[in-house]
Short mmCIF file of C-alpha atoms in Angstrom, two decimals:
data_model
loop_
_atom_site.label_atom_id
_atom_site.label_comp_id
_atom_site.label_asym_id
_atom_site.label_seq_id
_atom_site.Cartn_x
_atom_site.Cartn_y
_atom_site.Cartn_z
CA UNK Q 1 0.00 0.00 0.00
CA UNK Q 2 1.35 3.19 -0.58
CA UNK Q 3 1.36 6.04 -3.01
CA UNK Q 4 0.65 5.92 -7.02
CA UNK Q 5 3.05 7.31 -9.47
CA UNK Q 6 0.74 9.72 -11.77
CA UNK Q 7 0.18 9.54 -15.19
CA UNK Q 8 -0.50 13.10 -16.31
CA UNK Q 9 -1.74 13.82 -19.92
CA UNK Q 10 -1.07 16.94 -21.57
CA UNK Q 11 -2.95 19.12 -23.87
CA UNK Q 12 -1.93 22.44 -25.90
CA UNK Q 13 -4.40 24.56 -25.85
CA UNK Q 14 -5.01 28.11 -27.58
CA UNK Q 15 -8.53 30.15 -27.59
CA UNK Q 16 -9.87 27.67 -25.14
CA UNK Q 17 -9.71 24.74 -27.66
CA UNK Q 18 -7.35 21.97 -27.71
CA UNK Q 19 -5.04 22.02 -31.07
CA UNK Q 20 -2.97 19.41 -32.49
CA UNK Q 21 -5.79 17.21 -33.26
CA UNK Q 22 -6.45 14.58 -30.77
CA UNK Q 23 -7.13 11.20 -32.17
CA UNK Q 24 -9.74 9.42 -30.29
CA UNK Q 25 -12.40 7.27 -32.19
CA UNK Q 26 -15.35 8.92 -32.57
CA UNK Q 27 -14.48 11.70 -30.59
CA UNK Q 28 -17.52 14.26 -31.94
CA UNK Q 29 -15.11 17.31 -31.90
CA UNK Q 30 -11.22 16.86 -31.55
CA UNK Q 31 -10.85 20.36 -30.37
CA UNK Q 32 -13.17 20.27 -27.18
CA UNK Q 33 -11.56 20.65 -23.92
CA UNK Q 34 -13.96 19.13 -22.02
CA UNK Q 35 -15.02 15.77 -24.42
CA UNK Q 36 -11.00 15.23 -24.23
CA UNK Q 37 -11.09 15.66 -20.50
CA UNK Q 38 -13.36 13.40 -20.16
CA UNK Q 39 -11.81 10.53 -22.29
CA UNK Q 40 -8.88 10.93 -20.26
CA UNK Q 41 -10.47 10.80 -16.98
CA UNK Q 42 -12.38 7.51 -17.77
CA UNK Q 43 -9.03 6.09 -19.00
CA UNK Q 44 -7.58 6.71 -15.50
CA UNK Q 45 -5.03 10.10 -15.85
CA UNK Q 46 -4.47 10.69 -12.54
CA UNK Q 47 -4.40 14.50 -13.82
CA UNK Q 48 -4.71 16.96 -16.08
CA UNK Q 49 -1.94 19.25 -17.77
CA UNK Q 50 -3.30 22.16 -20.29
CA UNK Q 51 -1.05 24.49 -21.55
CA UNK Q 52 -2.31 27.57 -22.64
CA UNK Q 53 0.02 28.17 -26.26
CA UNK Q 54 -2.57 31.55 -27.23
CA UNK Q 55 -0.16 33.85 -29.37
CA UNK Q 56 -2.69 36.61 -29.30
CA UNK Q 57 -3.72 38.46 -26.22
CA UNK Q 58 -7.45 38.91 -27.54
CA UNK Q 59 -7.97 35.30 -27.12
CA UNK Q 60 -6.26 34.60 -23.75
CA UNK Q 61 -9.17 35.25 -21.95
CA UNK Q 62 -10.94 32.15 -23.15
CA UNK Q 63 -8.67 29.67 -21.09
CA UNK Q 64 -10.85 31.00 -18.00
CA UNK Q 65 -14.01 29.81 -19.64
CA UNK Q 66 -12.65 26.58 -20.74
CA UNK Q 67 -11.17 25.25 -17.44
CA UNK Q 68 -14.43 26.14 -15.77
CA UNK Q 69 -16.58 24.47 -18.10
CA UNK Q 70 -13.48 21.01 -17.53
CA UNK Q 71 -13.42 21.53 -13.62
CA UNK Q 72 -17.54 21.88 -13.28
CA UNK Q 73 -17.72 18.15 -15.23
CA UNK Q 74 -14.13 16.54 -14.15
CA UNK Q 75 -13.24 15.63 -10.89
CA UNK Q 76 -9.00 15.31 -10.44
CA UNK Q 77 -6.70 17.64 -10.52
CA UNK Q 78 -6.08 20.41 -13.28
CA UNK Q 79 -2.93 22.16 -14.09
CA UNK Q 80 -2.87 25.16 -16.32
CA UNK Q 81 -0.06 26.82 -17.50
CA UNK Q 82 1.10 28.96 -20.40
CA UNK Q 83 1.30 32.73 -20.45
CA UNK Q 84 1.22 33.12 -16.39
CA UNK Q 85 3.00 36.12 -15.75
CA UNK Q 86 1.62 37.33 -12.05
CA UNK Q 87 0.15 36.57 -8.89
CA UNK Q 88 -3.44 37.96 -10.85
CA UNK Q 89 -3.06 35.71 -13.21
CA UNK Q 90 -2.08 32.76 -10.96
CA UNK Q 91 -5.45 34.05 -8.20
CA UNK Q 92 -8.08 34.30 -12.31
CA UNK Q 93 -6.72 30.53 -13.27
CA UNK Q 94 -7.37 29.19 -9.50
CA UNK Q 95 -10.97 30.96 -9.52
CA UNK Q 96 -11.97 29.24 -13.05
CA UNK Q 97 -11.29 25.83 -11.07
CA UNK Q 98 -7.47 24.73 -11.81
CA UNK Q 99 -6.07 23.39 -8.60
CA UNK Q 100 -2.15 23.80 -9.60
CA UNK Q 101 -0.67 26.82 -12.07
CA UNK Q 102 2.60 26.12 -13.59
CA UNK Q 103 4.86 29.03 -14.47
CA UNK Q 104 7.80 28.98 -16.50
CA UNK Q 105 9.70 31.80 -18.39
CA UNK Q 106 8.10 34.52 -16.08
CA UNK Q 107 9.58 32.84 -12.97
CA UNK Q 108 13.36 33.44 -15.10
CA UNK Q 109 12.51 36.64 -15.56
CA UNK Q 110 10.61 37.32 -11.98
CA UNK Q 111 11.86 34.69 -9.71
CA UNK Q 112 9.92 36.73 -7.05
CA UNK Q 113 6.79 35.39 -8.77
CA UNK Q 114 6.82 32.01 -7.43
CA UNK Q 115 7.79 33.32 -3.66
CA UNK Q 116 4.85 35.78 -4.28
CA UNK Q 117 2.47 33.49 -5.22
CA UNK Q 118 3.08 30.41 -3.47
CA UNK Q 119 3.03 32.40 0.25
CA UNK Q 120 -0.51 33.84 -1.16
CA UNK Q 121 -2.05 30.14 -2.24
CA UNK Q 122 0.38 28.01 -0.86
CA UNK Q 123 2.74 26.10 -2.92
CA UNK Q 124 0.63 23.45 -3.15
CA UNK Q 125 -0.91 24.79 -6.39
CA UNK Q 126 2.60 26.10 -7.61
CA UNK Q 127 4.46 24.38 -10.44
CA UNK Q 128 7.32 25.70 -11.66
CA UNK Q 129 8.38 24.59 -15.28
CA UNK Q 130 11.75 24.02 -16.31
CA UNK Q 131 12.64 23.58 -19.62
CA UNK Q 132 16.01 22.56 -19.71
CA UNK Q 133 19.04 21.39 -22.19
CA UNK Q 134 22.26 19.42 -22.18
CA UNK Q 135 25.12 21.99 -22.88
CA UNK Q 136 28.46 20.62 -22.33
CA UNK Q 137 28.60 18.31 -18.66
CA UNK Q 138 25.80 19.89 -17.13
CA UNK Q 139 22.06 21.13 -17.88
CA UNK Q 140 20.88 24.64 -18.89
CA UNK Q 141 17.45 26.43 -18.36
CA UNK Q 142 16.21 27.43 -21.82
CA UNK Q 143 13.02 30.06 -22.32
CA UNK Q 144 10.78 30.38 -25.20
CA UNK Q 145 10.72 26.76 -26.11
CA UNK Q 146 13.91 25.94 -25.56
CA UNK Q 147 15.21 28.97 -28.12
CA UNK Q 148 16.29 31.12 -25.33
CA UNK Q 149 19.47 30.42 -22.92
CA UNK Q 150 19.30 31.48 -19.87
CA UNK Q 151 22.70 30.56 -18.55
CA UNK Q 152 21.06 29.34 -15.29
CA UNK Q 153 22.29 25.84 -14.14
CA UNK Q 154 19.26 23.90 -13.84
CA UNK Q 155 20.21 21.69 -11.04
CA UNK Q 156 20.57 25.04 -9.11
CA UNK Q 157 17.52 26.60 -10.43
CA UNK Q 158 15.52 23.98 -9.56
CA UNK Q 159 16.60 23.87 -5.98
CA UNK Q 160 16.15 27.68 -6.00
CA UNK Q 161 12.47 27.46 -7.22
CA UNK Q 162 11.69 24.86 -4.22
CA UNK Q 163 13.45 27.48 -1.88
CA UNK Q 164 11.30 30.10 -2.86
CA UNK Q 165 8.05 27.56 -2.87
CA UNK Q 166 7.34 25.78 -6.05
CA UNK Q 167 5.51 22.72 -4.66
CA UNK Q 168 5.96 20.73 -7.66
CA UNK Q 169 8.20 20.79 -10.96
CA UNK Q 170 7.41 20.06 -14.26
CA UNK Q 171 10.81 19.21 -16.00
CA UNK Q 172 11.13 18.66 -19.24
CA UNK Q 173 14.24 17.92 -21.38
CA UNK Q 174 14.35 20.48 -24.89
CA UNK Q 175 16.61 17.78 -26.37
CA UNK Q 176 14.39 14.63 -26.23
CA UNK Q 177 11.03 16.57 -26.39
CA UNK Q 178 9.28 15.87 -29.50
CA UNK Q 179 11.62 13.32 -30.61
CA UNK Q 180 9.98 10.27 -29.33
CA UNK Q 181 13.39 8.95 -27.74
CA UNK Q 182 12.39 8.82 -24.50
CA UNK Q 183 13.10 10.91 -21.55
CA UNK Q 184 16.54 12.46 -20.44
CA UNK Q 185 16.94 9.91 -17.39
CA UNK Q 186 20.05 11.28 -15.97
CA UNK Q 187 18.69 14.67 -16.09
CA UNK Q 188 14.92 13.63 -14.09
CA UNK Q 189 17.33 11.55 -11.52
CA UNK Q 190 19.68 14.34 -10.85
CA UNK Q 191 16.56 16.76 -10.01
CA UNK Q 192 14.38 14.55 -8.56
CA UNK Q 193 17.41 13.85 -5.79
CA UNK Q 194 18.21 16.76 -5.49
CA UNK Q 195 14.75 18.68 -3.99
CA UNK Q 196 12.57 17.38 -1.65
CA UNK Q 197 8.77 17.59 -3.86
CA UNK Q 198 7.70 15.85 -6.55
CA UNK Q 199 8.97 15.84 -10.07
CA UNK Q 200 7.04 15.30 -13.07
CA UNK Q 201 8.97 14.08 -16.10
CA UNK Q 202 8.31 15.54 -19.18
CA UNK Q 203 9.81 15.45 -22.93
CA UNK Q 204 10.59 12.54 -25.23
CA UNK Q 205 7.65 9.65 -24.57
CA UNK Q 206 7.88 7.60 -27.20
CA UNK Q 207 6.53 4.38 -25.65
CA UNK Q 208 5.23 2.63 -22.68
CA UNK Q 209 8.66 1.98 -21.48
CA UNK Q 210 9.74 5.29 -21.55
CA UNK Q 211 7.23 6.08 -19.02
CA UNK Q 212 8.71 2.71 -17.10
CA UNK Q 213 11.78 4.28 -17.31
CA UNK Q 214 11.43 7.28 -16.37
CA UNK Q 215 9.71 6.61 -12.68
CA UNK Q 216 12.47 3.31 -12.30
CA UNK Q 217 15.65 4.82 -13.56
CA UNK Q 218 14.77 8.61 -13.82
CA UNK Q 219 13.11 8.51 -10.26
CA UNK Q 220 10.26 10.85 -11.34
CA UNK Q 221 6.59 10.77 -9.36
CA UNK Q 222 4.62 11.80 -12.13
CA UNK Q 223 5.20 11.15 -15.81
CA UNK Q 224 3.70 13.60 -18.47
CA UNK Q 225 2.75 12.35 -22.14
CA UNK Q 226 1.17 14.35 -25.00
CA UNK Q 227 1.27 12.45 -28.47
CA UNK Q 228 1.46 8.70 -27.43
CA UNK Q 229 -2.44 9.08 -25.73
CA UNK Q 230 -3.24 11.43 -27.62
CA UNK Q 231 -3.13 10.18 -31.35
CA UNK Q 232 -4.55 6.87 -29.53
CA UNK Q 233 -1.02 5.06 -29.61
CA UNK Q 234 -1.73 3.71 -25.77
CA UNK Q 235 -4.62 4.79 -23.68
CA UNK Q 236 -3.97 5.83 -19.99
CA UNK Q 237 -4.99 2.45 -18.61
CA UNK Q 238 -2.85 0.43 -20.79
CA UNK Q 239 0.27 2.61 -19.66
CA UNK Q 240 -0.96 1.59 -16.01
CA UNK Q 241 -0.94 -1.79 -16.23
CA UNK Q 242 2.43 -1.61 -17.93
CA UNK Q 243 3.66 0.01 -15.31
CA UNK Q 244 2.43 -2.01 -12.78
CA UNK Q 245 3.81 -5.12 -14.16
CA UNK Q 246 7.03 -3.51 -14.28
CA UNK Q 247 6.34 -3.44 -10.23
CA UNK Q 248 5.14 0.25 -9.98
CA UNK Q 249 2.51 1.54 -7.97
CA UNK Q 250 -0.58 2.81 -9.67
CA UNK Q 251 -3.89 3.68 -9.04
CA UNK Q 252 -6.47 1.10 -11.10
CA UNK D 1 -5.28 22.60 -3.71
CA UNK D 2 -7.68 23.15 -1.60
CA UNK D 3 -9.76 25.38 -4.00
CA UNK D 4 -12.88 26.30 -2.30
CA UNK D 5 -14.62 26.60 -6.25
CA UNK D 6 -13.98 22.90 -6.40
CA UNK D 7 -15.41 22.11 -2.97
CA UNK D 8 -18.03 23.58 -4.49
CA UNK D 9 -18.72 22.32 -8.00
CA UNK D 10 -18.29 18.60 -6.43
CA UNK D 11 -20.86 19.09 -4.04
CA UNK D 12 -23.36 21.14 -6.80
CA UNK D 13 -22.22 18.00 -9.53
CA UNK D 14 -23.77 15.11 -6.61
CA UNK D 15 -26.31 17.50 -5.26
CA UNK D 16 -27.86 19.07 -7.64
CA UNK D 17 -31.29 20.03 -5.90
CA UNK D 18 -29.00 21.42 -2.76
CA UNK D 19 -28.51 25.05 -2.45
CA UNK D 20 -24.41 24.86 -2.09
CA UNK D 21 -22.89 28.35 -1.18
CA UNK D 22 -19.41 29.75 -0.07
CA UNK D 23 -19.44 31.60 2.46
CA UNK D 24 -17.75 33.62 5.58
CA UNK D 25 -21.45 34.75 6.50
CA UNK D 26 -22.19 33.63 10.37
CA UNK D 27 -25.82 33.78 9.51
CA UNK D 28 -25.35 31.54 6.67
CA UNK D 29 -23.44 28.85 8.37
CA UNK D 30 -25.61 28.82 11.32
CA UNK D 31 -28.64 28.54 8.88
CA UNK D 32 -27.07 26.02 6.81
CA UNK D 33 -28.08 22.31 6.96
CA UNK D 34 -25.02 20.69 6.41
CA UNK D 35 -21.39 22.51 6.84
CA UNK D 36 -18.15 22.06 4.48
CA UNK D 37 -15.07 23.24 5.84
CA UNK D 38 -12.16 22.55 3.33
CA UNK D 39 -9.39 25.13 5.10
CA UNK D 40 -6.97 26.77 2.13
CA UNK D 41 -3.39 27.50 2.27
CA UNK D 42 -1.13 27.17 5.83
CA UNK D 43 -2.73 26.32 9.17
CA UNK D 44 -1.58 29.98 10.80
CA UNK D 45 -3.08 31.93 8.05
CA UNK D 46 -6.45 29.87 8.31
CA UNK D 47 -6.50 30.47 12.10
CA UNK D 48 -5.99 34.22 11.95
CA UNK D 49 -8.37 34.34 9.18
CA UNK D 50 -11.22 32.01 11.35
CA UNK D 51 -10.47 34.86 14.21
CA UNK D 52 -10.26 37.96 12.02
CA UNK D 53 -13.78 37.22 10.71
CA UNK D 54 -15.20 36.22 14.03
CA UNK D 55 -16.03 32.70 12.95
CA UNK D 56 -14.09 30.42 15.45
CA UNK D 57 -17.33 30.12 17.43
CA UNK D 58 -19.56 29.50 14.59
CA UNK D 59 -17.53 26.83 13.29
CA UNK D 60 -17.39 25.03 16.52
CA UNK D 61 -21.25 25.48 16.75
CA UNK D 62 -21.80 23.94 13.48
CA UNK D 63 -19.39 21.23 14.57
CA UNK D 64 -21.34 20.56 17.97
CA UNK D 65 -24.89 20.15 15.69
CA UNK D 66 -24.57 19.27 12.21
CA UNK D 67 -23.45 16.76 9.88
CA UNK D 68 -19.86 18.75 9.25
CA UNK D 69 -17.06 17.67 6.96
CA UNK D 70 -13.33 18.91 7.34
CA UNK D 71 -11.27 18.36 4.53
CA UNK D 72 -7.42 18.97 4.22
CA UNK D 73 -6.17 21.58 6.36
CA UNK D 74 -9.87 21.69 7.63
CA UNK D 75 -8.97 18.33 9.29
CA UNK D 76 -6.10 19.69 10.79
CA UNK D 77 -7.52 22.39 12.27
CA UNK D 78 -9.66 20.54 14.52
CA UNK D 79 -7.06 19.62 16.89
CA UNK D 80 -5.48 21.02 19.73
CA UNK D 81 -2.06 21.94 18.24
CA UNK D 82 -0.11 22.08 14.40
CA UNK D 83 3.48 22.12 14.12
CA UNK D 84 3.37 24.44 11.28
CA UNK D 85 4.05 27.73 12.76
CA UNK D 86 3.19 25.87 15.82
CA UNK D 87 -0.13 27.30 16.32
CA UNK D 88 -3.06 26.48 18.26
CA UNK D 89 -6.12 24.85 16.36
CA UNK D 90 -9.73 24.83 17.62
CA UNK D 91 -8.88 21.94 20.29
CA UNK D 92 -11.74 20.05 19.14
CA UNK D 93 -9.45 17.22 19.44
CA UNK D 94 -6.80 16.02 21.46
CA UNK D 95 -3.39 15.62 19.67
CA UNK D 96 -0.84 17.32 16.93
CA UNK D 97 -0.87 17.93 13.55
CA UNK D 98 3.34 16.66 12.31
CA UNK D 99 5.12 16.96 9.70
CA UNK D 100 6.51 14.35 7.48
CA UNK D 101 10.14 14.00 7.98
CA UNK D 102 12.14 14.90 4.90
CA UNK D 103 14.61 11.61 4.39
CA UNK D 104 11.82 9.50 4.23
CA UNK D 105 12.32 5.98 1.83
CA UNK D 106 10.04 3.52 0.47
CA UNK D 107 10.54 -0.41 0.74
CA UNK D 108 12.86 -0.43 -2.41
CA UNK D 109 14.92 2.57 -1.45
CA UNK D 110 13.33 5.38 -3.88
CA UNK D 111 13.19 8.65 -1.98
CA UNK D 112 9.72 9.49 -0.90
CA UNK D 113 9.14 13.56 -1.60
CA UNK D 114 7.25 16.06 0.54
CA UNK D 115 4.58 17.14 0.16
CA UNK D 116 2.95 13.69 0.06
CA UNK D 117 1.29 14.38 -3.57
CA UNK D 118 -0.67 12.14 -5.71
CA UNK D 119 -3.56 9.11 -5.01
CA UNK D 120 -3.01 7.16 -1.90
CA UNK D 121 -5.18 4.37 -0.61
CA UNK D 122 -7.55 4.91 2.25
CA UNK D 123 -8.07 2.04 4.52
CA UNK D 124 -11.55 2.17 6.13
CA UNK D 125 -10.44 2.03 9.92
CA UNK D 126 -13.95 1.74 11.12
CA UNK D 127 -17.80 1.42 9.70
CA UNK D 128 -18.97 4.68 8.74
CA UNK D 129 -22.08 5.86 7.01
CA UNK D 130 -19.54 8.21 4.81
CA UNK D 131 -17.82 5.27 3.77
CA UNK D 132 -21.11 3.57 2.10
CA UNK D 133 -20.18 2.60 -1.49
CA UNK D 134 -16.73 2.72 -1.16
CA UNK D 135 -14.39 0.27 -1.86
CA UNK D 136 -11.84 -0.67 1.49
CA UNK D 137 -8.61 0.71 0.44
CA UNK D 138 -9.59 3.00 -2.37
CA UNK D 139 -7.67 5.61 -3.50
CA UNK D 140 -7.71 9.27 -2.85
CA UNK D 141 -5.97 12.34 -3.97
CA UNK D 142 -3.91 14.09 -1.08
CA UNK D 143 -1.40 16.99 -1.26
CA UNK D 144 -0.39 17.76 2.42
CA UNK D 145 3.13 18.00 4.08
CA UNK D 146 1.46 17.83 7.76
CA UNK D 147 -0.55 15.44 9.30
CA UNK D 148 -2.71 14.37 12.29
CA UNK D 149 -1.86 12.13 15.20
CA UNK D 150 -4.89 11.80 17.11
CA UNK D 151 -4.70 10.90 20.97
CA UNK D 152 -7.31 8.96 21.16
CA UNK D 153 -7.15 5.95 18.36
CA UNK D 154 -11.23 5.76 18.89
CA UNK D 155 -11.05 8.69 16.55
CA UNK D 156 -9.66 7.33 13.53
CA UNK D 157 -11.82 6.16 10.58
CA UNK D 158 -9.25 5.89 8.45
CA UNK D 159 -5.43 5.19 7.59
CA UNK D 160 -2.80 6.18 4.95
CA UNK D 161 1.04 5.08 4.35
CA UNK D 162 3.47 7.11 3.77
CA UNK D 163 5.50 5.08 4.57
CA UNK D 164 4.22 5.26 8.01
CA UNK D 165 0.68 4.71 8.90
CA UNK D 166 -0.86 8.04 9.53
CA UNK D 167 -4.90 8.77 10.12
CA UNK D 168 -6.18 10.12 7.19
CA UNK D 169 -9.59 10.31 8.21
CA UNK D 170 -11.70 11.07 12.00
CA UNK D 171 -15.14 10.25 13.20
CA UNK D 172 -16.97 11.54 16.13
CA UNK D 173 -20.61 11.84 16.48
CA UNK D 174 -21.57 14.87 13.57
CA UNK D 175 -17.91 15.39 12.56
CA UNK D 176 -16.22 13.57 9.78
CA UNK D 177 -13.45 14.90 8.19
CA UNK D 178 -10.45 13.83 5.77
CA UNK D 179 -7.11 14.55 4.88
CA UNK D 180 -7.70 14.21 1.19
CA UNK D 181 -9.38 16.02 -1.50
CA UNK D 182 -13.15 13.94 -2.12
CA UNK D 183 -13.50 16.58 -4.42
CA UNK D 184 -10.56 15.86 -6.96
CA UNK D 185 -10.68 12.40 -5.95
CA UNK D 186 -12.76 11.43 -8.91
CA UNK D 187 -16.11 8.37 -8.40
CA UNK D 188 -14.64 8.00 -4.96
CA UNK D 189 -14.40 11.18 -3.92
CA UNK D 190 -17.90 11.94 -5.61
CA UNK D 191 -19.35 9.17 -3.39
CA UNK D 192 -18.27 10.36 -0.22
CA UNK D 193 -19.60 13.48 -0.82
CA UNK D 194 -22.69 12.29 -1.79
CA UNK D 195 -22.83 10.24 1.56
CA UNK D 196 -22.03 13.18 3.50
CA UNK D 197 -25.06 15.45 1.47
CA UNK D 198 -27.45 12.61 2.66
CA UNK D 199 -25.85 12.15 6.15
CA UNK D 200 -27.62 13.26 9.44
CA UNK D 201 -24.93 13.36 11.34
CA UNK D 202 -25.59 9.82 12.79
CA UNK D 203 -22.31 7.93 13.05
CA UNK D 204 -23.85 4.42 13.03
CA UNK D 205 -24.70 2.38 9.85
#
């Protein structure tokens, strides 16, 4: 008996609709937050990531909208993240229903903003997203989608952003996302030892034993997955049971 | 966690001919017939906040005389004393509120992180009428660093591990409250608060 590792799938989203066309069989509209909420809550996700990718700022305002309409009909946890940039925008996204806002570039360029909003709402509901990249022997935070250096270290940003009260972090390696190569284990370990809350794993799930991986060697308590559930590769439950014949813990 | 708007919507989504309000109104809470108390954010803040707004004494009045449910820090807060920012609670009960100690292993090794995040199972420590529906050792979505250590074992209705065995969930006449979130904890979660709407405050089955 003890605690589950977390399967979190994650969704883009821009003008309150999800984009990159989610696959499900006769899924009545492949842009609707809350149909694809639902699928993924019957299959089991143990949460929900959305991650608000809304160029324009006329549109932003529709997030709101759509994660109230998810949280009135969906009943685990929602993340939302993507464009937060201060502690109003942290308080609007809590209101609309999400239980945990993740914050990335602004918290490089405002590190005050996680201290800030964390001692307001507790860090319970404060993830702090690092995007980070191999350069040379060690890791680097990268901004803008992994475009932008930062020059931070990210071993030492990410025990900076617990320090200042990010109750969670999303990490996710700009070298094996998208690539469907599986995640950067060494990089997941390294964090995960080196702070005391959870780490989700993020960036390169190509498979079902990526996400094995990635809790066994990469010591991560949460892994995130776009493409694989989404195009209807695996479904949520089947990465469960893989999982738990691999011997880990997971709620069924 | 611990977003009063999903208290909320859980208990509108399994009640939906109940009247479900939030609310720091004395006159509401003493009119109300069944009372929610979810607590938000660190134990300190909630007790300055319960004072500030002169509800400490309507709380415990709706905790001496109607079905009540504390959830989270809203648990925690019924007991004498919290380690964090070692406050006073409401002394309903007798013991501490701890926190988990931060070198903390599993069986195999793997470090085990604080705050204790993510679905845990619930063992059903005693019959309840909250418990009605719901599978012994179901799981439950928590997200605490601190929890309760009740003097008298009586009280628990339910355990967690982590690794230890903590109580995750109390019982005592009208009161009935829970570590985790029942309202993020998905058909389990839904059930309990479904029991709780139809509760009258009678602990028997």
């Amino acid at each position: 008996m003890g605690l589950a590792k977390r399967i979190i799938p994650c969704m883009d989203v821009t003008g309150g609709r999800v984009v990159k066309g989610i696959n499900f069989v006769e899924l009545r509209d492949a842009g609707d937050p809350v149909e694809i909420a639902r699928r993924y809550d019957e299959q089991g996700a143990d949460e929900l990531t959305f991650l608000d990718i809304t160029a324009s700022s006329d549109n932003r305002g529709l997030i709101f909208h759509m994660i109230e309409q998810v949280a009135s009909q969906v009943f685990i946890p929602l993340t939302v993240g993507g464009g937060v940039r201060a502690v109003e925008d942290v308080r609007k996204l809590l209101n609309a229903g999400a239980d945990k806002v993740s914050i990335n570039t602004a918290a490089v360029l405002n590190p005050q903003l996680v201290a800030d909003a964390s001692s307001r709402f507790g860090s319970q509901c404060i993830v702090v997203a690092i995007d980070a990249k191999r350069v040379g022997d060690h890791w680097e935070v990268f901004t803008h989608g992994g475009r932008k250096a930062t020059g931070l270290d990210a071993v030492e940003w990410a025990c900076k952003m617990v320090k200042l009260g990010a109750g969670e972090l999303l990490l996710t390696s700009m070298d094996r996302d998208g690539t469907k190569s599986g995640f950067d284990l060494a990089l997941t370990r390294t964090i995960s030892d080196a702070v005391e809350v959870p780490i989700i794993a993020s960036g390169g799930v190509g498979n079902l034993d990526h996400l094995v991986a990635g809790v066994l060697q990469g010591g991560a308590d949460a892994v995130l997955a776009a493409s694989i559930f989404h195009y209807g590769e695996y479904t949520v439950l089947q990465a469960k049971q893989r999982m738990q014949k691999e011997g880990i813990e997971v709620r069924l | 966690m611990g977003n009063l708007r999903s208290v909320a919507q859980a208990l509108a989504h399994v009640a939906p001919d109940s009247r479900v309000t939030i609310t720091s109104d004395p006159d509401e809470i003493t009119a109300a017939s069944h009372v929610v108390f979810p607590g938000q954010g660190a134990m300190p803040d909630c007790v300055r906040e319960l004072d500030a707004r002169n509800l400490r004494n309507v709380v415990l009045d709706a905790a001496a005389n109607k079905p009540f449910l504390g959830i989270c820090i809203g648990l925690q807060l019924l007991f004498e004393h919290s380690d964090e920012g070692d406050v006073a609670g409401l002394g309903l009960f007798h013991g501490n509120v701890r926190r988990f100690a931060s070198d903390m292993h599993d069986e195999y090794g793997a470090k085990l992180k604080v705050p204790h995040m993510g679905w845990n199972q619930l063992h059903q420590a005693a019959n309840h009428p909250l418990w009605k529906g719901i599978d012994q050792d179901a799981r439950f979505y928590y997200v605490h660093s601190y929890y309760v250590d009740p003097v008298d074992d009586s009280l628990t209705a339910g355990t967690s591990d982590y690794p230890q065995r903590f109580t995750s969930a109390v019982a005592r006449d009208n009161i009935f409250a829970v570590q985790f979130h029942p309202e993020k904890s998905q058909h389990a979660g839904l059930k309990l608060l479904e029991n709780f709407i139809h509760w009258d405050g009678n602990p028997t089955c």
